[in-house]
Amino acid sequence: MTGRAAESGDRGMTSQTGGSAGGPGAGADRGDWGAWDVSVWHEKTLALDGVSLCARPGQVAAVVGGDGAGKTTLLRCLAGALAPGSGQVRSPGARRIGFLPTGSGTYPDLTVSENLAFRAAAYGLSPGAARERADSYLGRAGLAAVRDRLAGQLSGGMRQKLGVIAAMLHRPDLLILDEPTTGVDPVSRSDLWWLVARAAAGGAAVVFATSYLDEAERAATALFLDGGRGLAAGTPEEIMAATPGSLRRVSARPEGEAGKRAWRRGGQWRVWDPPGQAQAVPADEVISPDLQDAVTIAALARELELAGGAS
Amino acid sequence: MTGKYAAVPLAQCVAVSRQFGHFTAVREVDLRVDPGEIVGLLGANGAGKTTLIRLLLGLLATSAGEVALFGEPPSRGTRRRIGYVPQGLGLYDDLTVGENLEFSAAVFGSGRTDSPDLPGSPGSWPSSRSSELPGPLRRYAAALVGGLSLGVQRRVAFAQALAHRPDLLILDEPTSGVDPLGRARLWDTVREAADRGAGVLVTTHDMEEAQECDRLVIMADGAVVAQGTAGQIVGDARVTVVEASSWADAFGRLEEAGMAVALAGRTLRVPGAPPEAVLRALAGSYARAYEAPATLEERFFQLILPPSAASTPAA
């Protein structure tokens, strides 16, 4: 664990991100894993359209989007389970990847301990060391008391925690987790985040799909997907800073055209004015966007652009 | 928000308890939802949220205390004034969007015929009821629900729950898994219902969603442990933020020191330990530690977990 952490230590402080990189050369270090300008067709549907993601050792990259955004397709490309139609993927060999697909990736008819022992054997880990590591993870994730329970009888949150532990047990270089926290209660979610941090602290590059926006803020970088396309990418600060136009906070939905660019948050209205359309508004109405605003604006801008293009 | 409408709460629990054998699932809970307000109910699994909702709906009898809906005990009649969107959405996959709405309208006696803008005759979908579908959903009227994306299904479930103009709306994780714009639009719909005078009770695990609510009620071990606005609940709670030359190294050392530590980007957040204690644990390494306001989630954990239990209880 310490060996790989030290190896990636000098990269840990760089702040460059590869969200919109055109290829592995731009913004990516030689040790980075990732996907660059990747497109995938599912029959006649373009499931991913020129998407890039850089996964850096010792860091957590979040892939954020709603249902059907393309998160799973991107993760399957990274895991080597799916060959993209175009673009480049760089990932370590299969044995150096840990992959948790949606729906937990554990064997329901094996106990918690048996699931992990089986995984350790499959990866050729020494049984003693694997058991010691498994025990420490199980203890920290609140699973120590259910070691002998069948995985199929665990609650959803416990099963997800077991799935993540199984995926990281062999200390992969690239850990790919597909929505481990969806529908999981806050306490289990916090345990899952601890496991993710533990893997990254050990030097793994972690790629984590989620539909929760607040999890993007916990990651080093985030890629927001919408309808198979990248919507925004970078550190949360970069994404907020890249928001075009201006944002204001008002008490009622504005009339006319601006109403289409308005949405509610916590009982008030937000109105986005695109560049060049800034309104003469009282200075105290103007606010700087948080991450949720920034992503909403990116989606709104794309929708308006598409509507404009169609007419 | 309150005072705008009649003084009778839409939903009220007074010292409500419910036991299952020796297990107390809900313990002396007081809760009220007034017209026009959105109340968020938060808690870990097993905190008693689902039992409380079932008590409110009249699906379960109380062991002690009183539940009132619209000023009277829960009954078949009060049930009709409630719109409910469960997490599983409660739609029939093998029926079209139109058929789902028609079926629901029949169950609810074709909705509130006292609304002037609603035609009252069931069975003539989609011509008479298409006005109840929000514009963007109308093109899905003839589509099977099972073939639609989760985001569209969710909007259909909302339309269905709102079609009979309920006075009380109960939503379980209403926008979980929805893209940001879709989420903003769903909240628009919820707010519109509240503006019309409906009360809304939202149960959620999602702190982003919780912050859309006017008021929050936090449960742990069957009891209410805090209520108020998100701002009131967070209050002046603080955590220690750590910036270290190697966060991975700092993470390991704080773990060894028995501190609950969470990763946030490239910084660490440590609840329950002041900066001095954190720096002591990191002695010798290059690190900066300072206090910052806690997030709602961090405050939530302080409230629901016993202080000794670091950040992880045995679930």
XYZ file of C-alpha atoms in Angstrom:
626
model
C 0.000 0.000 0.000
C 2.728 2.425 0.971
C 4.787 1.567 -2.112
C 2.144 2.671 -4.542
C 1.125 5.656 -2.465
C 4.704 6.922 -2.507
C 4.935 6.344 -6.226
C 1.934 8.550 -6.889
C 2.737 11.054 -4.181
C 4.444 13.574 -6.454
C 1.426 13.632 -8.725
C -0.995 14.072 -5.860
C -0.671 17.834 -5.714
C -1.001 18.660 -9.408
C -4.299 20.278 -10.216
C -4.545 19.702 -13.909
C -7.609 17.805 -15.022
C -8.277 16.009 -18.215
C -12.002 16.553 -18.526
C -11.946 17.999 -22.023
C -8.618 16.602 -23.160
C -8.413 15.661 -26.807
C -6.165 12.643 -26.153
C -4.095 11.074 -23.446
C -1.333 13.587 -24.154
C -3.314 16.637 -23.157
C -3.530 17.143 -19.418
C -2.851 13.509 -18.574
C 0.293 12.080 -17.026
C 1.822 8.837 -18.189
C 0.519 7.045 -15.113
C -3.055 8.179 -15.621
C -5.801 5.854 -16.702
C -8.811 7.031 -18.559
C -10.877 7.391 -21.686
C -10.309 10.025 -24.340
C -12.850 11.164 -26.913
C -14.693 7.870 -26.622
C -17.846 7.170 -28.628
C -20.027 4.083 -28.325
C -22.976 3.045 -30.448
C -25.659 0.730 -29.054
C -27.241 -0.390 -32.334
C -28.487 2.887 -33.778
C -28.212 4.930 -30.598
C -25.122 6.967 -29.820
C -24.679 5.981 -26.175
C -21.465 7.971 -25.670
C -20.512 10.885 -27.850
C -16.853 11.936 -27.629
C -16.518 11.627 -23.838
C -13.203 12.001 -21.973
C -12.339 11.079 -18.408
C -8.954 11.079 -16.699
C -8.478 8.745 -13.717
C -5.406 9.688 -11.738
C -3.718 7.413 -9.184
C -4.570 8.427 -5.630
C -7.604 10.438 -6.683
C -11.347 9.949 -6.912
C -13.093 10.879 -10.161
C -16.889 11.052 -10.029
C -19.026 10.343 -13.082
C -22.337 12.053 -12.420
C -25.596 11.894 -14.325
C -29.197 10.758 -14.257
C -30.613 7.520 -15.534
C -29.547 6.939 -19.155
C -26.771 9.550 -19.111
C -24.127 7.033 -20.244
C -22.345 6.439 -16.923
C -22.458 2.641 -17.102
C -21.327 2.593 -20.734
C -18.302 4.749 -19.893
C -17.400 2.597 -16.887
C -17.706 -0.583 -18.939
C -15.301 0.890 -21.500
C -12.791 1.696 -18.742
C -13.137 -1.796 -17.302
C -12.425 -3.317 -20.699
C -15.836 -4.952 -20.813
C -16.879 -2.939 -23.859
C -14.783 -1.775 -26.815
C -15.581 1.788 -27.840
C -16.464 2.520 -31.471
C -13.861 5.266 -31.504
C -11.515 7.020 -29.098
C -8.878 5.702 -26.731
C -9.064 3.899 -23.430
C -6.055 3.396 -21.229
C -6.462 0.998 -18.345
C -4.283 -1.484 -16.501
C -4.620 -5.198 -17.225
C -7.761 -6.945 -16.079
C -6.117 -8.299 -12.930
C -5.146 -4.781 -11.860
C -8.715 -3.510 -12.187
C -11.379 -3.735 -9.502
C -14.876 -3.437 -10.944
C -18.188 -3.239 -9.129
C -21.023 -3.381 -11.663
C -24.496 -2.057 -10.812
C -26.344 -4.464 -8.565
C -23.524 -5.321 -6.151
C -21.275 -7.970 -7.802
C -21.392 -10.424 -4.922
C -22.457 -14.045 -4.742
C -25.779 -14.228 -2.869
C -25.328 -17.899 -1.910
C -21.958 -17.358 -0.259
C -21.476 -15.786 3.157
C -19.715 -12.440 3.514
C -16.445 -14.181 4.494
C -16.768 -16.741 1.705
C -17.336 -13.998 -0.867
C -14.075 -12.348 0.145
C -12.137 -15.630 0.462
C -13.304 -16.586 -3.019
C -12.207 -13.228 -4.396
C -8.820 -13.500 -2.673
C -8.274 -16.962 -4.178
C -9.299 -15.799 -7.647
C -6.666 -13.071 -7.510
C -4.040 -15.361 -5.989
C -3.704 -13.325 -2.790
C -2.013 -14.905 0.195
C -4.882 -16.056 2.436
C -3.432 -14.585 5.629
C -2.829 -11.101 4.257
C -6.162 -11.070 2.435
C -8.026 -12.066 5.585
C -6.289 -9.397 7.613
C -7.175 -6.721 5.058
C -10.737 -8.005 4.735
C -11.157 -7.943 8.517
C -9.991 -4.361 8.744
C -12.351 -3.223 5.969
C -15.287 -5.225 7.348
C -14.727 -3.792 10.804
C -14.549 -0.213 9.613
C -17.591 -0.614 7.346
C -19.790 -2.044 10.106
C -19.926 -5.552 8.615
C -17.904 -7.440 11.232
C -21.044 -8.812 12.884
C -22.469 -10.229 9.649
C -19.379 -12.119 8.465
C -21.238 -15.422 8.449
C -24.442 -14.163 6.893
C -25.282 -15.047 3.285
C -24.677 -12.068 1.014
C -28.176 -12.554 -0.390
C -29.606 -11.843 3.069
C -27.817 -8.538 3.596
C -29.589 -5.184 3.416
C -28.975 -3.172 0.241
C -26.416 -0.904 1.886
C -24.507 -3.817 3.449
C -24.456 -5.675 0.150
C -23.013 -2.619 -1.603
C -20.327 -2.273 1.058
C -19.402 -5.931 0.607
C -19.278 -5.407 -3.163
C -16.872 -2.482 -2.819
C -14.665 -4.394 -0.357
C -14.576 -7.362 -2.754
C -13.626 -5.065 -5.656
C -10.783 -3.385 -3.736
C -9.464 -6.424 -1.852
C -6.641 -7.117 -4.326
C -5.591 -3.438 -4.208
C -6.250 -2.710 -7.871
C -4.567 0.190 -9.665
C -7.929 1.244 -11.100
C -11.083 0.816 -9.000
C -14.309 1.275 -10.962
C -17.557 1.494 -8.981
C -20.907 1.770 -10.730
C -23.390 3.603 -8.489
C -22.458 1.958 -5.202
C -24.405 4.557 -3.187
C -27.691 4.750 -5.121
C -30.623 4.176 -2.793
C -28.292 3.521 0.140
C -29.023 5.198 3.490
C -26.719 7.992 4.712
C -24.885 5.878 7.276
C -23.958 3.160 4.778
C -23.177 5.868 2.245
C -20.652 7.373 4.606
C -19.061 3.923 5.115
C -18.880 3.493 1.349
C -17.145 6.842 1.047
C -14.652 5.791 3.657
C -13.839 2.667 1.622
C -13.432 4.785 -1.519
C -11.089 7.166 0.323
C -9.154 4.193 1.724
C -8.604 2.794 -1.774
C -7.484 6.188 -3.128
C -5.208 6.741 -0.114
C -3.599 3.414 -0.996
C -2.778 4.788 -4.452
C -5.655 3.488 -6.575
C -7.285 5.644 -9.221
C -10.980 5.493 -8.317
C -13.797 6.107 -10.785
C -17.163 6.348 -9.148
C -20.551 6.695 -10.882
C -23.303 8.437 -8.955
C -26.527 10.342 -9.390
C -25.928 12.358 -6.205
C -24.554 15.811 -6.842
C -23.039 16.171 -3.374
C -20.786 13.204 -4.074
C -19.267 15.121 -6.970
C -18.137 17.704 -4.435
C -16.296 15.055 -2.457
C -14.359 13.834 -5.482
C -11.183 15.442 -6.821
C -12.733 15.777 -10.266
C -16.186 15.240 -11.686
C -17.504 14.508 -15.138
C -21.180 15.304 -15.642
C -22.878 13.299 -18.372
C -26.204 14.021 -20.009
C -27.637 11.989 -22.862
C -24.255 10.409 -23.609
C -22.396 13.698 -23.826
C -20.114 15.473 -21.401
C -21.942 18.404 -19.842
C -19.225 19.733 -17.528
C -15.892 18.435 -16.260
C -13.096 19.371 -13.902
C -12.762 20.112 -10.217
C -15.962 21.482 -8.646
C -14.265 24.914 -8.533
C -13.380 24.735 -12.234
C -16.918 23.709 -13.166
C -18.426 26.589 -11.200
C -15.927 29.064 -12.660
C -16.661 27.899 -16.209
C -20.356 28.800 -16.000
C -21.221 31.137 -18.875
C -23.435 34.223 -18.513
C -24.780 35.280 -15.135
C -27.117 33.991 -12.475
C -29.618 35.909 -10.401
C -31.954 35.082 -7.535
C -35.483 36.460 -7.621
C -38.699 35.891 -5.690
C -41.033 35.054 -8.602
C -40.769 33.398 -11.997
C -39.896 36.076 -14.548
C -42.287 36.803 -17.414
C -41.647 35.855 -21.020
C -38.463 34.426 -22.458
C -36.494 34.591 -19.196
C -39.091 32.306 -17.583
C -37.720 29.447 -19.692
C -34.345 29.986 -18.077
C -35.711 29.970 -14.542
C -35.981 27.211 -11.959
C -36.710 27.019 -8.263
C -34.410 26.302 -5.419
C -35.581 26.200 -1.842
C -38.621 28.406 -2.428
C -36.818 31.049 -4.504
C -36.178 31.376 -8.209
C -32.920 31.240 -10.064
C -32.707 32.888 -13.489
C -29.840 32.289 -15.839
C -28.958 34.989 -18.372
C -26.774 33.728 -21.231
C -23.691 35.722 -22.246
C -24.674 38.907 -24.056
C -28.168 38.790 -22.603
C -27.347 40.009 -19.130
C -30.207 42.058 -17.768
C -29.982 45.333 -15.933
C -30.741 43.923 -12.488
C -30.141 45.090 -8.940
C -26.649 44.041 -7.861
C -27.981 42.167 -4.856
C -29.899 39.785 -7.132
C -26.742 38.527 -8.797
C -25.219 35.458 -7.171
C -22.315 33.190 -7.998
C -23.410 29.693 -8.983
C -22.753 26.720 -6.730
C -22.128 23.314 -8.286
C -25.824 22.493 -8.520
C -26.523 25.802 -10.282
C -23.551 25.335 -12.611
C -24.703 21.916 -13.751
C -28.317 23.008 -14.125
C -27.132 25.940 -16.263
C -24.981 23.661 -18.425
C -27.993 21.405 -19.060
C -30.256 24.391 -19.707
C -27.763 25.964 -22.120
C -27.563 22.725 -24.061
C -31.332 22.337 -24.160
C -31.826 25.908 -25.417
C -29.062 25.390 -27.975
C -30.744 22.200 -29.205
C -34.135 23.917 -29.355
C -32.574 26.826 -31.263
C -30.845 24.469 -33.674
C -34.045 22.610 -34.422
C -36.100 25.659 -35.327
C -45.607 30.180 5.015
C -47.901 29.324 7.933
C -50.753 31.658 8.761
C -51.545 31.963 5.064
C -54.037 29.107 5.369
C -56.462 27.647 7.887
C -55.081 26.753 11.296
C -55.906 23.035 11.042
C -52.723 21.126 10.174
C -52.978 18.781 7.199
C -51.161 16.089 9.106
C -50.404 15.945 12.771
C -48.832 13.430 15.123
C -49.013 14.076 18.840
C -46.783 11.930 21.052
C -47.185 9.012 18.663
C -45.514 5.708 19.519
C -45.643 2.343 17.849
C -44.290 -0.886 19.225
C -43.736 -4.218 17.538
C -43.453 -6.665 20.429
C -40.672 -5.310 22.607
C -39.280 -3.150 19.811
C -40.249 0.518 19.757
C -40.191 1.591 16.124
C -41.612 5.075 16.736
C -41.213 6.861 20.041
C -43.343 9.836 21.150
C -43.122 11.640 17.852
C -44.641 15.081 17.348
C -44.915 16.153 13.735
C -47.078 18.553 11.790
C -47.426 19.493 8.155
C -49.267 22.750 7.427
C -50.817 23.881 4.158
C -48.259 25.307 1.755
C -45.172 23.877 3.406
C -42.674 21.234 2.367
C -41.392 19.144 5.256
C -38.432 16.798 4.842
C -38.155 13.643 6.965
C -34.576 12.397 7.350
C -33.091 9.411 9.096
C -30.968 6.333 8.587
C -32.596 3.015 7.683
C -34.414 1.724 10.737
C -34.873 5.209 12.208
C -38.657 4.823 12.008
C -39.494 6.951 8.952
C -41.424 4.271 7.090
C -43.353 3.238 10.198
C -44.239 6.887 10.802
C -45.508 7.291 7.220
C -47.608 4.138 7.576
C -49.074 5.476 10.823
C -49.878 8.747 9.080
C -51.560 6.981 6.180
C -53.644 4.982 8.630
C -52.143 1.702 7.410
C -50.910 0.974 10.912
C -52.506 1.690 14.292
C -50.621 3.660 16.937
C -49.626 2.051 20.234
C -49.946 5.466 21.916
C -50.580 9.057 20.899
C -52.788 10.485 18.192
C -52.610 10.859 14.446
C -54.887 13.311 12.648
C -55.222 13.980 8.943
C -57.095 17.154 8.018
C -58.223 17.317 11.633
C -59.709 13.827 11.798
C -58.458 10.247 12.314
C -57.036 8.586 9.174
C -59.730 6.814 7.165
C -60.670 5.805 3.648
C -62.013 9.321 3.177
C -58.798 11.039 4.237
C -56.823 8.661 2.038
C -58.428 10.217 -1.041
C -57.029 13.610 -0.176
C -53.476 12.260 -0.190
C -51.153 11.883 -3.174
C -48.391 9.349 -2.629
C -45.332 8.668 -4.776
C -43.437 5.674 -3.385
C -39.783 5.153 -4.224
C -40.741 2.361 -6.614
C -43.125 4.895 -8.207
C -46.183 2.606 -8.050
C -46.857 2.592 -11.782
C -47.991 -0.394 -13.850
C -45.216 -1.197 -16.348
C -47.571 -3.064 -18.679
C -50.036 -0.191 -18.987
C -49.509 2.939 -21.026
C -49.038 6.308 -19.389
C -52.629 7.167 -20.261
C -53.976 3.896 -18.874
C -52.043 4.369 -15.634
C -53.635 7.775 -15.136
C -57.058 6.509 -16.068
C -56.772 3.632 -13.620
C -55.626 5.912 -10.843
C -58.420 8.376 -11.610
C -60.947 5.549 -11.309
C -59.512 4.519 -7.943
C -59.697 8.071 -6.682
C -63.264 8.511 -7.984
C -62.123 10.605 -10.964
C -60.404 13.088 -8.804
C -61.710 16.303 -7.380
C -64.593 17.234 -9.610
C -64.926 20.489 -7.704
C -61.919 21.823 -9.614
C -63.314 23.912 -12.447
C -60.476 23.087 -14.808
C -60.808 19.329 -14.484
C -63.347 17.419 -16.552
C -64.965 14.877 -14.258
C -65.776 11.908 -16.448
C -63.434 8.963 -16.081
C -62.916 6.452 -18.843
C -62.512 8.852 -21.702
C -58.728 9.131 -21.653
C -56.848 10.611 -23.317
C -59.153 13.211 -24.833
C -60.639 14.504 -21.593
C -57.706 13.935 -19.265
C -54.788 14.909 -21.458
C -54.904 18.361 -19.888
C -53.768 16.748 -16.644
C -50.531 15.608 -18.208
C -47.896 18.332 -18.205
C -47.175 19.365 -21.816
C -43.865 17.526 -22.254
C -45.461 14.257 -21.054
C -48.391 14.262 -23.487
C -46.414 12.619 -26.241
C -45.891 9.605 -23.965
C -49.637 9.081 -23.376
C -49.753 5.959 -25.549
C -46.342 4.565 -24.484
C -45.964 1.622 -22.120
C -44.554 2.808 -18.799
C -42.077 -0.094 -18.647
C -40.326 1.153 -21.785
C -39.762 4.714 -20.579
C -36.644 6.083 -18.911
C -36.700 6.345 -15.142
C -36.784 10.147 -15.357
C -39.928 10.132 -17.496
C -41.522 7.455 -15.314
C -40.940 9.662 -12.319
C -42.668 12.597 -13.963
C -45.596 10.329 -14.829
C -45.803 9.173 -11.206
C -45.882 12.820 -10.101
C -48.593 13.669 -12.623
C -50.593 10.705 -11.389
C -50.213 11.614 -7.722
C -51.178 15.229 -8.445
C -54.079 14.489 -10.807
C -56.689 14.367 -8.044
C -55.426 17.627 -6.543
C -54.376 16.117 -3.215
C -54.223 18.304 -0.126
C -51.308 16.319 1.242
C -48.520 14.945 -0.908
C -46.198 12.251 0.443
C -43.041 11.678 -1.603
C -40.332 9.082 -1.043
C -36.947 10.162 -2.488
C -38.763 12.058 -5.243
C -35.785 13.099 -7.352
C -33.259 10.363 -6.658
C -31.477 9.345 -9.871
C -32.788 12.297 -11.882
C -30.515 14.615 -13.899
C -30.071 18.181 -12.573
C -32.507 19.882 -14.937
C -35.101 17.155 -14.499
C -34.659 17.505 -10.761
C -35.185 21.272 -10.895
C -38.382 20.703 -12.889
C -39.726 18.074 -10.502
C -39.153 20.442 -7.596
C -40.978 23.102 -9.590
C -43.990 20.790 -9.669
C -43.750 20.119 -5.935
C -43.466 23.844 -5.166
C -46.470 24.608 -7.379
C -48.539 22.108 -5.405
C -47.397 23.758 -2.174
C -48.187 27.231 -3.559
C -51.724 26.006 -4.232
C -51.984 25.150 -0.544
C -51.024 21.489 -0.457
C -48.720 20.271 2.289
C -45.813 18.068 1.264
C -43.957 15.463 3.295
C -40.740 14.243 1.665
C -38.722 11.330 3.023
C -35.203 11.300 1.686
C -31.617 10.149 2.105
C -30.379 12.835 -0.228
C -29.101 15.968 1.513
C -29.362 17.998 -1.680
C -33.033 17.131 -1.815
C -33.435 17.834 1.901
C -32.248 21.396 1.371
C -35.168 22.037 -0.974
C -37.536 21.582 1.960
C -38.881 24.438 4.082
C -38.429 22.476 7.275
C -36.684 19.255 8.258
C -37.464 16.612 10.838
C -34.611 14.274 11.727
C -35.312 10.875 13.286
C -32.998 8.430 15.019
C -33.986 5.242 16.851
C -37.665 6.024 16.408
C -37.520 9.501 17.969
C -37.293 13.006 16.570
C -33.817 14.319 17.383
C -34.028 17.696 15.619
C -36.398 19.840 13.626
C -36.240 23.218 11.929
C -34.885 24.750 8.745
C -31.642 23.321 7.384
C -29.922 26.481 8.645
C -31.355 26.093 12.140
C -30.379 22.437 12.297
C -26.795 23.018 11.196
C -26.607 26.032 13.532
C -23.009 26.832 14.358
C -21.773 23.232 14.120
C -18.255 23.123 12.767
C -15.762 20.584 11.469
C -12.012 20.695 11.023
C -10.711 20.909 7.457
C -7.229 19.557 6.763
C -5.043 20.498 3.830
C -1.962 18.321 3.722
C 0.883 17.903 1.248
C -0.226 14.281 1.018
C -3.865 13.768 1.938
C -3.378 10.012 1.702
C -0.707 10.084 4.384
C -2.790 12.406 6.593
C -5.838 10.163 6.090
C -3.907 7.160 7.392
C -2.510 9.002 10.394
C -5.851 10.465 11.463
C -7.430 7.024 11.103
C -4.717 5.595 13.355
C -5.468 8.336 15.871
C -9.065 7.057 15.930
C -10.586 10.136 14.308
C -13.545 10.026 11.944
C -12.106 11.401 8.749
C -13.785 11.997 5.393
C -12.318 12.861 2.008
C -13.525 16.006 0.225
C -11.706 16.543 -3.050
C -8.077 16.786 -1.958
C -8.861 17.992 1.542
C -9.981 16.020 4.582
C -12.841 16.859 6.921
C -12.760 15.774 10.541
C -15.907 16.238 12.632
C -15.603 16.191 16.391
C -11.916 17.085 16.687
C -10.584 20.654 16.970
C -7.737 21.801 14.665
C -5.168 21.579 17.488
C -5.963 17.906 18.109
C -5.814 17.178 14.398
C -2.447 18.918 14.018
C -1.112 17.025 17.015
C -2.060 13.744 15.318
C -0.285 14.951 12.186
C 2.819 16.209 13.985
C 5.843 16.359 11.732
C 4.006 16.454 8.427
C 3.198 19.536 6.400
C -0.471 20.263 7.006
C -2.870 23.100 7.680
C -6.004 22.636 9.771
C -8.824 25.100 10.328
C -12.476 25.158 11.308
C -15.272 25.447 8.752
C -19.085 25.322 9.001
C -20.435 21.763 8.990
C -22.584 20.612 6.101
C -26.126 19.414 6.726
C -24.910 15.840 6.275
C -22.127 16.252 8.821
C -24.561 17.781 11.310
C -26.992 14.960 10.585
C -24.369 12.401 11.610
C -23.583 14.308 14.799
C -27.279 14.157 15.648
C -27.981 10.532 14.848
C -24.802 8.815 16.001
C -23.669 8.446 19.586
C -20.592 10.667 20.150
C -18.304 7.724 20.896
C -19.075 5.914 17.642
C -16.578 7.683 15.376
C -18.435 7.908 12.081
C -19.543 4.336 11.762
C -22.056 2.522 13.898
C -22.681 -1.180 13.545
C -25.609 -0.928 11.149
